[in-house]
Amino acid sequence: MAITTVSKKDDTLHLEEARNDFSDIDAIKADRDRYVVADDEARNYVNPDLIISDEESKRMRRRIHKRVLPLMCLAYITQAMDKGTLGPASIMGWQKDVGAVGNQYALTSTLLWCGIIVGEPIANQLVRRFPLGKLLGSAMIVWSGLLMGLTFSLSIPPVFAIRFLLGFFESLFGPVLLSITVQWYLKEEQPFVSSVWQSMLGASQAIMSLFGYAFYHLSKSAGLHGWQWMTLTVSLFSFCSAVTTFLFLPDSPTRARWLTEDEKSKYVERIRSNNQGIKHLEFKHSQIWEAIGDPYTYLLFLLALFNTLVVGGINTFNAILINQAFGFSVLDSQLLSIPLGAMVVVTYFLQAYLVTKTRQTLLVMMATVVPNIIGTIMLICIAPGPKTRGVLIFGFYLMQFFQSTNPSIFLMLSRNSAGQTKKSFTYAVTYIGWAGGNAIASQIFQAKWAPRYKPSLYIHLGLYGGFIITCIVTRLLLVRRNKKKIAAQTTADGTVINLNERAFEDLTDIENPDFRYSI
């Protein structure tokens, strides 16, 4: 199918022809304004007459997969490794070397997430205003320096300070990667793409467990402990990743150096049906008030909170649980943590497949809770011993399924939020819920409940119930909104007219009559 594009140069010639053909100035202005939109990034690249065939769209998607997605994965695995170093270090002598006692190890996790909570409102405004690739690359350079500092911190006060600052600067990564996903990919493509880059969390867990196993064998040399060599290695990898991201991750489709001017128009028009635009710098107070009054904002907050109240504690204490609660040796605990990372990758892709296949995100999320409930009950009811260790580790592996709802929660955020100012507010609220849950989660595992932490597991069962109820309420709300929008665009003969004409006007999801919610 032939594709007609209108570049900025062609557009100028088009307006000159209009001036020659029309004496009516209003007609000239109307013709010109077809290509003038509110979206700052899309402006001068919008062409509503452009037709992109399915084959062309797939070729464009493959190009995005090649040029953009690997860099998103690199950024995500880097931040996951940066903040995940203390997991394997906790059973490599780190606690003794820095003098951590009582709940101080748990507090290192809490402070990191407190840093993210403080940073999120600032981060989301930076995301709204500044080039995404450069913003993320700069933050990653800071992470590298902070992790280098953690390598040489041998007392608790500097560790606490560094973990807080690490969280503060890591608050950028989630909003940036979600924004990039929305800028480049169609809504139906986003479940797979989000699962790809978020599955790097599982890959990082496996890598860090291998590092823990390898560096545990490294006796103190050159004045450094094994966990210090491990942290130093991760910080150097982080710095190299930061430079790569800064140089090569495009800030948006209209700023990608590897696209021609005509190609930029194609990539802008390709995501028209998302009805979310690319980027608009104007701050709109009306959108803030809409977000505050929208119950969906608070449902997203609760979904993220319930999820991370469980997942955050499991991730922080997985090595300690396997070592102390189940009775495995330190080396065996490091090796048994590797399948946990593999489980994350598998469950993320399974969830993405089910969401794409069924188009029922919330129902799939509720189904994912079931394996966790079974695994939690197993850990509560089965006493540890030489004959039950295998059963306990199997139950613990089952408890990794709930983590796979994380990409789906952020899909509910990214696909169902529109209006640049409203999105920045909603993103911040959701990420505060996500970080807040992670901050509190480690405190659910009180030292006095060690080594089995049975009260913690009972609390988890209650959190599963809260999550399921929130999913049900969210689904009822979005189904009702979609029915109203469809009814408003249905003609007398039953035809639904939706031309996605207002995709780049910076309208909110409620304001835009063409917007449809993913459920």
Coordinates of C-alpha atoms in Angstrom, one line a residue:
M1 CA 0.0 0.0 0.0
A2 CA 1.4 3.4 -1.0
I3 CA 2.3 5.7 1.9
T4 CA 2.2 9.5 1.5
T5 CA 4.3 11.5 3.9
V6 CA 4.4 15.2 4.5
S7 CA 7.8 16.6 5.7
K8 CA 8.3 20.0 7.2
K9 CA 9.7 21.2 3.8
D10 CA 6.7 19.8 1.9
D11 CA 4.4 21.4 4.4
T12 CA 5.9 24.8 3.7
L13 CA 5.4 24.3 0.0
H14 CA 1.9 23.2 0.6
L15 CA 1.1 26.4 2.5
E16 CA 2.6 28.5 -0.3
E17 CA 0.3 26.8 -2.8
A18 CA -2.6 27.4 -0.5
R19 CA -1.9 31.1 -0.4
N20 CA -1.9 31.2 -4.3
D21 CA -5.1 29.2 -4.5
F22 CA -7.1 31.0 -1.8
S23 CA -7.8 34.6 -1.2
D24 CA -9.7 33.7 2.0
I25 CA -7.2 34.0 4.9
D26 CA -9.4 31.8 7.1
A27 CA -9.1 29.0 4.5
I28 CA -5.3 29.3 4.5
K29 CA -5.2 29.3 8.3
A30 CA -7.4 26.2 8.5
D31 CA -5.2 24.3 6.0
R32 CA -2.1 25.2 8.0
D33 CA -3.5 24.3 11.3
R34 CA -4.2 20.7 10.2
Y35 CA -0.5 20.1 11.2
V36 CA -0.3 22.4 14.3
V37 CA -0.9 20.4 17.4
A38 CA -0.5 20.9 21.2
D39 CA 2.1 18.1 21.5
D40 CA 5.5 19.7 21.6
E41 CA 7.4 16.7 20.3
A42 CA 4.9 15.7 17.7
R43 CA 4.5 19.2 16.3
N44 CA 5.6 19.5 12.6
Y45 CA 5.5 15.7 12.3
V46 CA 1.8 15.0 12.5
N47 CA 0.2 13.9 9.2
P48 CA -3.4 12.6 9.7
D49 CA -3.5 11.6 6.0
L50 CA -0.6 9.2 6.4
I51 CA -1.6 5.5 5.9
I52 CA 0.7 2.8 7.3
S53 CA 0.1 -0.8 6.3
D54 CA 0.3 -3.6 8.8
E55 CA 3.5 -4.9 7.1
E56 CA 5.1 -1.5 7.3
S57 CA 4.1 -1.2 11.0
K58 CA 5.7 -4.5 11.8
R59 CA 8.9 -3.5 10.0
M60 CA 8.9 -0.3 12.1
R61 CA 8.3 -2.3 15.3
R62 CA 11.3 -4.6 14.5
R63 CA 13.4 -1.5 14.1
I64 CA 12.3 -0.2 17.5
H65 CA 13.1 -3.6 19.0
K66 CA 16.6 -3.3 17.6
R67 CA 17.4 0.3 18.4
V68 CA 15.4 1.2 21.6
L69 CA 14.4 -2.0 23.5
P70 CA 17.9 -3.3 24.2
L71 CA 18.9 0.0 25.8
M72 CA 15.8 0.0 27.9
C73 CA 16.7 -3.5 29.1
L74 CA 20.3 -2.4 29.8
A75 CA 19.0 0.5 32.0
Y76 CA 16.6 -1.7 33.9
I77 CA 19.1 -4.5 34.6
T78 CA 21.7 -1.9 35.7
Q79 CA 19.4 -0.3 38.3
A80 CA 18.2 -3.7 39.5
M81 CA 21.8 -4.9 40.0
D82 CA 22.7 -1.6 41.7
K83 CA 20.1 -1.8 44.4
G84 CA 20.3 -5.6 44.6
T85 CA 23.9 -5.9 45.7
L86 CA 23.1 -6.1 49.4
G87 CA 20.9 -9.2 48.9
P88 CA 23.8 -11.6 48.3
A89 CA 26.2 -9.5 50.4
S90 CA 23.9 -10.0 53.4
I91 CA 25.1 -13.6 53.8
M92 CA 28.7 -13.0 52.7
G93 CA 29.7 -11.3 55.9
W94 CA 28.5 -7.8 55.1
Q95 CA 26.4 -7.5 58.2
K96 CA 29.4 -8.3 60.4
D97 CA 31.8 -6.1 58.5
V98 CA 29.7 -3.0 58.7
G99 CA 28.3 -3.7 62.2
A100 CA 24.7 -4.1 61.2
V101 CA 22.5 -5.5 64.0
G102 CA 18.8 -6.1 64.6
N103 CA 16.6 -4.6 61.9
Q104 CA 19.4 -2.5 60.4
Y105 CA 19.7 -4.7 57.3
A106 CA 15.9 -4.3 56.7
L107 CA 16.3 -0.6 57.3
T108 CA 18.8 -0.3 54.4
S109 CA 16.0 -1.5 52.1
T110 CA 13.4 0.8 53.7
L111 CA 15.7 3.9 53.2
L112 CA 16.2 3.1 49.6
W113 CA 12.5 3.1 48.9
C114 CA 12.1 6.2 51.1
G115 CA 14.5 7.9 48.7
I116 CA 12.3 6.9 45.8
I117 CA 9.2 8.2 47.5
V118 CA 10.9 11.6 48.0
G119 CA 12.2 11.6 44.5
E120 CA 9.1 10.6 42.6
P121 CA 7.3 13.9 42.4
I122 CA 10.5 15.6 41.3
A123 CA 11.3 12.8 38.8
N124 CA 8.0 12.9 37.1
Q125 CA 8.2 16.7 36.5
L126 CA 11.7 16.2 35.1
V127 CA 10.4 13.4 32.8
R128 CA 7.7 15.8 31.6
R129 CA 10.2 18.6 30.7
F130 CA 13.6 17.1 29.8
P131 CA 14.9 14.7 27.1
L132 CA 14.4 11.2 28.3
G133 CA 17.5 9.5 27.1
K134 CA 19.9 12.1 28.5
L135 CA 17.9 12.3 31.8
L136 CA 18.1 8.5 32.4
G137 CA 21.8 8.3 31.3
S138 CA 22.7 11.1 33.7
A139 CA 20.9 9.5 36.6
M140 CA 22.7 6.2 35.9
I141 CA 26.1 7.9 36.1
V142 CA 25.1 9.1 39.6
W143 CA 24.0 5.6 40.6
S144 CA 27.4 4.3 39.6
G145 CA 29.2 6.8 41.8
L146 CA 26.9 6.0 44.8
L147 CA 27.5 2.3 44.4
M148 CA 31.2 2.9 44.3
G149 CA 30.8 4.7 47.6
L150 CA 28.9 1.8 49.1
T151 CA 31.8 -0.5 48.3
F152 CA 34.0 1.4 50.7
S153 CA 31.4 2.0 53.5
L154 CA 32.2 -0.1 56.5
S155 CA 29.8 1.4 59.0
I156 CA 26.0 1.8 59.0
P157 CA 25.6 5.6 58.9
P158 CA 27.1 6.1 55.4
V159 CA 25.4 2.9 54.2
F160 CA 22.0 4.4 55.2
A161 CA 22.8 7.7 53.5
I162 CA 24.0 6.1 50.3
R163 CA 21.0 3.8 50.1
F164 CA 18.6 6.8 50.5
L165 CA 20.4 8.8 47.8
L166 CA 20.5 5.7 45.5
G167 CA 16.7 5.5 45.8
F168 CA 16.3 9.2 45.2
F169 CA 18.1 9.1 41.9
E170 CA 16.6 5.7 40.9
S171 CA 13.2 7.3 41.1
L172 CA 13.7 8.4 37.5
F173 CA 14.0 5.0 35.9
G174 CA 10.4 3.8 36.1
P175 CA 8.7 6.9 34.8
V176 CA 11.3 7.3 32.0
L177 CA 11.0 3.7 30.8
L178 CA 7.2 3.8 30.9
S179 CA 7.2 7.1 28.9
I180 CA 9.6 5.6 26.3
T181 CA 7.3 2.6 26.0
V182 CA 4.3 4.8 25.3
Q183 CA 6.2 7.0 22.9
W184 CA 7.3 4.1 20.7
Y185 CA 4.8 1.2 21.0
L186 CA 1.1 0.6 20.3
K187 CA -1.1 -0.3 23.3
E188 CA -1.4 -3.9 22.1
E189 CA 2.4 -4.2 21.9
Q190 CA 3.1 -2.8 25.3
P191 CA 2.4 -5.9 27.4
F192 CA 5.2 -7.8 25.7
V193 CA 7.6 -4.9 25.6
S194 CA 7.0 -4.0 29.3
S195 CA 7.6 -7.6 30.3
V196 CA 10.8 -7.8 28.3
W197 CA 12.5 -4.8 30.0
Q198 CA 10.9 -5.5 33.5
S199 CA 12.0 -9.2 33.3
M200 CA 15.5 -7.8 33.6
L201 CA 14.8 -7.8 37.3
G202 CA 14.8 -11.6 37.2
A203 CA 18.0 -11.6 35.1
S204 CA 19.7 -9.3 37.6
Q205 CA 18.7 -11.6 40.5
A206 CA 20.2 -14.6 38.8
I207 CA 23.4 -12.6 37.9
M208 CA 23.7 -11.3 41.5
S209 CA 23.3 -14.8 42.9
L210 CA 26.1 -16.0 40.6
F211 CA 28.2 -13.1 41.7
G212 CA 27.5 -13.9 45.3
Y213 CA 28.6 -17.5 44.7
A214 CA 31.7 -16.5 42.9
F215 CA 32.9 -13.7 45.1
Y216 CA 32.1 -15.7 48.3
H217 CA 35.1 -17.8 47.3
L218 CA 37.3 -14.8 47.1
S219 CA 39.1 -14.3 50.4
K220 CA 40.0 -10.8 51.6
S221 CA 42.7 -9.4 49.2
A222 CA 44.1 -6.0 48.6
G223 CA 42.2 -4.9 51.7
L224 CA 38.8 -5.7 50.3
H225 CA 36.3 -8.3 51.3
G226 CA 34.6 -10.5 48.7
W227 CA 31.3 -8.5 48.9
Q228 CA 33.3 -5.3 48.3
W229 CA 34.9 -6.8 45.1
M230 CA 31.4 -7.8 44.0
T231 CA 30.0 -4.3 44.6
L232 CA 32.9 -2.7 42.9
T233 CA 32.4 -4.9 39.8
V234 CA 28.7 -4.0 39.6
S235 CA 29.5 -0.2 40.0
L236 CA 32.0 -0.4 37.0
F237 CA 29.4 -2.2 34.9
S238 CA 26.8 0.4 35.9
F239 CA 29.1 3.3 34.7
C240 CA 29.7 1.6 31.3
S241 CA 25.9 1.1 30.9
A242 CA 25.3 4.7 31.9
V243 CA 27.6 6.1 29.2
T244 CA 26.0 3.8 26.6
T245 CA 22.5 4.8 27.5
F246 CA 23.4 8.5 27.5
L247 CA 24.9 8.4 24.1
F248 CA 22.5 6.0 22.2
L249 CA 19.0 6.0 23.8
P250 CA 16.9 8.4 21.7
D251 CA 14.9 11.0 23.6
S252 CA 11.8 10.5 21.5
P253 CA 10.8 9.4 17.9
T254 CA 11.2 12.9 16.6
R255 CA 14.8 13.2 18.0
A256 CA 16.1 9.8 16.9
R257 CA 19.3 10.4 14.9
W258 CA 18.7 7.2 12.9
L259 CA 15.4 8.4 11.5
T260 CA 14.9 10.7 8.5
E261 CA 12.4 13.5 8.7
D262 CA 9.8 11.5 6.7
E263 CA 10.4 8.5 8.9
K264 CA 9.8 10.5 12.0
S265 CA 6.3 11.4 10.7
K266 CA 5.6 7.7 10.3
Y267 CA 6.7 6.8 13.8
V268 CA 4.6 9.6 15.2
E269 CA 1.5 8.6 13.3
R270 CA 2.0 5.0 14.1
I271 CA 1.1 5.6 17.8
R272 CA -1.9 7.9 17.0
S273 CA -4.3 5.2 18.1
N274 CA -2.8 5.3 21.7
N275 CA -4.4 8.8 22.1
Q276 CA -1.6 9.7 24.5
G277 CA 0.6 11.9 22.4
I278 CA 4.4 12.1 22.9
K279 CA 5.3 15.0 25.0
H280 CA 3.8 18.4 26.0
L281 CA 5.7 20.8 28.1
E282 CA 2.8 23.1 29.3
F283 CA 1.7 22.4 32.9
K284 CA -2.1 22.3 33.1
H285 CA -3.6 22.8 36.5
S286 CA -7.0 21.5 35.3
Q287 CA -5.4 18.1 34.6
I288 CA -3.9 18.0 38.1
W289 CA -7.4 18.6 39.6
E290 CA -8.8 15.9 37.4
A291 CA -6.2 13.4 38.5
I292 CA -6.9 14.3 42.2
G293 CA -10.6 13.7 41.7
D294 CA -10.2 10.6 39.7
P295 CA -10.8 7.4 41.8
Y296 CA -8.6 5.5 39.3
T297 CA -5.6 7.4 40.6
Y298 CA -6.1 5.9 44.0
L299 CA -6.9 2.4 42.7
L300 CA -3.5 2.4 40.9
F301 CA -1.8 3.5 44.1
L302 CA -3.5 0.6 46.0
L303 CA -2.6 -2.0 43.3
A304 CA 1.1 -1.0 43.5
L305 CA 1.1 -0.8 47.3
F306 CA -0.5 -4.2 47.9
N307 CA 1.8 -5.8 45.3
T308 CA 5.1 -4.5 46.7
L309 CA 4.1 -4.9 50.3
V310 CA 4.5 -8.6 49.5
V311 CA 7.1 -8.7 46.8
G312 CA 9.5 -6.2 48.5
G313 CA 9.9 -8.3 51.6
I314 CA 10.3 -11.6 49.6
N315 CA 13.0 -10.0 47.4
T316 CA 14.9 -8.5 50.4
F317 CA 14.8 -11.6 52.5
N318 CA 15.0 -14.4 49.9
A319 CA 18.6 -15.3 50.6
I320 CA 18.1 -15.2 54.4
L321 CA 14.9 -17.3 54.2
I322 CA 16.6 -20.0 52.1
N323 CA 19.7 -19.9 54.4
Q324 CA 18.2 -19.6 57.9
A325 CA 14.5 -20.7 57.6
F326 CA 14.9 -23.6 55.2
G327 CA 18.4 -24.7 56.5
F328 CA 20.5 -24.5 53.4
S329 CA 24.2 -23.6 53.5
V330 CA 25.4 -20.1 52.3
L331 CA 26.7 -21.5 49.0
D332 CA 23.6 -23.5 48.4
S333 CA 21.5 -20.5 49.2
Q334 CA 23.3 -18.4 46.6
L335 CA 22.8 -21.2 44.0
L336 CA 19.1 -21.8 44.9
S337 CA 18.5 -18.0 44.5
I338 CA 19.4 -18.3 40.8
P339 CA 16.1 -20.1 39.8
L340 CA 14.3 -17.3 41.6
G341 CA 15.5 -15.0 38.9
A342 CA 14.6 -17.5 36.2
M343 CA 11.1 -17.7 37.7
V344 CA 10.7 -14.0 37.4
V345 CA 11.6 -14.0 33.7
V346 CA 9.3 -17.0 33.0
T347 CA 6.3 -15.6 34.9
Y348 CA 6.7 -12.1 33.4
F349 CA 6.5 -13.5 29.9
L350 CA 3.7 -15.9 30.8
Q351 CA 1.7 -13.0 32.2
A352 CA 2.4 -10.9 29.1
Y353 CA 1.2 -13.8 26.9
L354 CA -2.0 -14.2 28.8
V355 CA -2.7 -10.5 28.9
T356 CA -2.1 -10.2 25.2
K357 CA -4.1 -13.3 24.4
T358 CA -7.1 -12.7 26.6
R359 CA -7.0 -8.8 26.7
Q360 CA -8.2 -9.2 30.3
T361 CA -5.3 -7.7 32.3
L362 CA -7.1 -7.5 35.6
L363 CA -8.5 -11.0 35.5
V364 CA -5.0 -12.4 34.7
M365 CA -3.6 -10.4 37.6
M366 CA -6.1 -11.9 40.0
A367 CA -5.4 -15.4 38.8
T368 CA -1.7 -14.8 39.4
V369 CA -2.3 -14.4 43.1
V370 CA -3.4 -18.1 43.5
P371 CA 0.1 -19.7 43.3
N372 CA 1.4 -17.2 46.0
I373 CA -1.5 -18.1 48.3
I374 CA -0.7 -21.8 47.9
G375 CA 3.1 -21.2 48.5
T376 CA 2.5 -19.0 51.5
I377 CA 0.2 -21.6 53.2
M378 CA 2.9 -24.3 52.5
L379 CA 5.5 -22.2 54.3
I380 CA 3.2 -21.6 57.2
C381 CA 2.1 -25.2 57.7
I382 CA 5.2 -27.2 56.9
A383 CA 7.9 -27.3 59.5
P384 CA 11.5 -27.0 58.3
G385 CA 13.8 -30.0 58.4
P386 CA 16.1 -32.2 56.3
K387 CA 13.2 -34.0 54.7
T388 CA 11.0 -30.9 54.0
R389 CA 13.6 -28.5 52.6
G390 CA 12.8 -29.5 49.0
V391 CA 9.1 -28.9 49.6
L392 CA 9.7 -25.6 51.3
I393 CA 11.9 -24.3 48.4
F394 CA 9.2 -25.4 45.9
G395 CA 6.6 -23.4 47.9
F396 CA 8.9 -20.4 47.9
Y397 CA 9.4 -20.6 44.2
L398 CA 5.6 -20.6 43.8
M399 CA 5.6 -17.3 45.7
Q400 CA 7.4 -15.6 42.8
F401 CA 4.3 -15.6 40.6
F402 CA 2.8 -12.6 42.3
Q403 CA 5.8 -10.5 41.3
S404 CA 4.8 -10.9 37.6
T405 CA 1.8 -8.7 38.2
N406 CA 4.2 -5.7 38.5
P407 CA 4.4 -5.1 34.7
S408 CA 0.7 -5.5 34.4
I409 CA 0.1 -2.8 37.1
F410 CA 2.3 -0.4 35.3
L411 CA 0.5 -1.3 32.0
M412 CA -2.7 -0.3 33.7
L413 CA -0.9 3.0 34.5
S414 CA 0.7 3.7 31.2
R415 CA -2.1 2.5 28.8
N416 CA -4.9 4.2 30.8
S417 CA -3.5 7.6 31.5
A418 CA -3.5 10.5 29.1
G419 CA -2.8 14.2 29.2
Q420 CA 0.9 15.0 30.0
T421 CA 0.3 16.9 33.2
K422 CA -2.2 14.3 34.5
K423 CA 0.1 11.5 33.5
S424 CA 3.0 13.0 35.5
F425 CA 0.8 13.3 38.6
T426 CA -0.7 9.8 38.2
Y427 CA 2.7 8.3 37.5
A428 CA 4.1 9.9 40.7
V429 CA 1.2 8.7 42.9
T430 CA 1.5 5.1 41.5
Y431 CA 5.2 5.0 42.0
I432 CA 4.9 6.4 45.5
G433 CA 2.6 3.5 46.2
W434 CA 5.1 1.1 44.6
A435 CA 8.0 2.5 46.6
G436 CA 6.0 2.9 49.8
G437 CA 5.1 -0.8 49.7
N438 CA 8.7 -1.8 49.1
A439 CA 9.8 0.5 52.0
I440 CA 7.3 -1.0 54.4
A441 CA 7.7 -4.6 53.1
S442 CA 11.0 -5.3 54.8
Q443 CA 9.7 -4.1 58.1
I444 CA 7.0 -6.8 57.9
F445 CA 9.9 -9.3 58.4
Q446 CA 10.7 -8.4 62.0
A447 CA 13.9 -9.8 63.5
K448 CA 12.0 -11.2 66.5
W449 CA 9.9 -13.4 64.1
A450 CA 13.1 -15.1 62.6
P451 CA 13.8 -17.5 61.2
R452 CA 10.4 -18.7 59.8
Y453 CA 8.6 -15.3 59.9
K454 CA 5.2 -16.9 60.2
P455 CA 3.4 -13.6 61.3
S456 CA 4.9 -12.0 58.2
L457 CA 3.3 -14.7 56.0
Y458 CA -0.1 -14.3 57.7
I459 CA 0.1 -10.6 56.9
H460 CA 0.8 -11.5 53.3
L461 CA -2.4 -13.6 53.1
G462 CA -4.4 -10.5 54.0
L463 CA -2.6 -8.4 51.4
Y464 CA -3.5 -10.9 48.7
G465 CA -7.2 -10.4 49.6
G466 CA -6.8 -6.6 49.5
F467 CA -5.2 -6.8 46.0
I468 CA -8.0 -9.0 44.6
I469 CA -10.7 -6.7 45.9
T470 CA -8.9 -3.6 44.3
C471 CA -8.6 -5.5 41.0
I472 CA -12.4 -6.1 41.0
V473 CA -13.3 -2.5 41.8
T474 CA -10.8 -1.2 39.1
R475 CA -12.3 -3.4 36.5
L476 CA -15.9 -2.4 37.2
L477 CA -14.9 1.3 37.0
L478 CA -13.1 1.0 33.6
V479 CA -15.7 -1.2 32.0
R480 CA -18.4 1.4 32.9
R481 CA -16.3 4.2 31.5
N482 CA -15.7 2.4 28.2
K483 CA -19.4 1.7 27.8
K484 CA -20.2 5.4 28.2
K485 CA -17.6 6.4 25.6
I486 CA -18.7 3.7 23.1
A487 CA -22.4 4.7 23.6
A488 CA -21.5 8.4 22.9
Q489 CA -19.9 7.5 19.5
T490 CA -22.5 4.9 18.4
T491 CA -24.8 6.1 15.6
A492 CA -28.4 5.2 15.1
D493 CA -27.5 2.2 12.9
G494 CA -25.2 0.8 15.5
T495 CA -21.9 2.0 13.9
V496 CA -19.2 3.1 16.3
I497 CA -17.2 6.1 14.9
N498 CA -13.8 6.6 16.4
L499 CA -11.2 8.3 14.1
N500 CA -8.6 9.1 16.8
E501 CA -8.7 12.7 15.6
R502 CA -7.6 14.3 18.9
A503 CA -4.6 12.1 19.7
F504 CA -2.1 15.0 19.9
E505 CA -4.2 17.6 21.6
D506 CA -2.9 16.8 25.1
L507 CA -6.4 15.7 26.3
T508 CA -6.8 13.5 29.4
D509 CA -8.2 10.0 29.1
I510 CA -11.6 11.4 30.5
E511 CA -11.6 14.4 28.1
N512 CA -10.8 12.5 24.9
P513 CA -13.9 10.9 23.5
D514 CA -11.7 8.5 21.4
F515 CA -9.8 7.2 24.4
R516 CA -10.5 3.5 25.4
Y517 CA -9.4 2.0 28.7
S518 CA -7.5 -1.3 28.7
I519 CA -9.0 -3.7 31.3

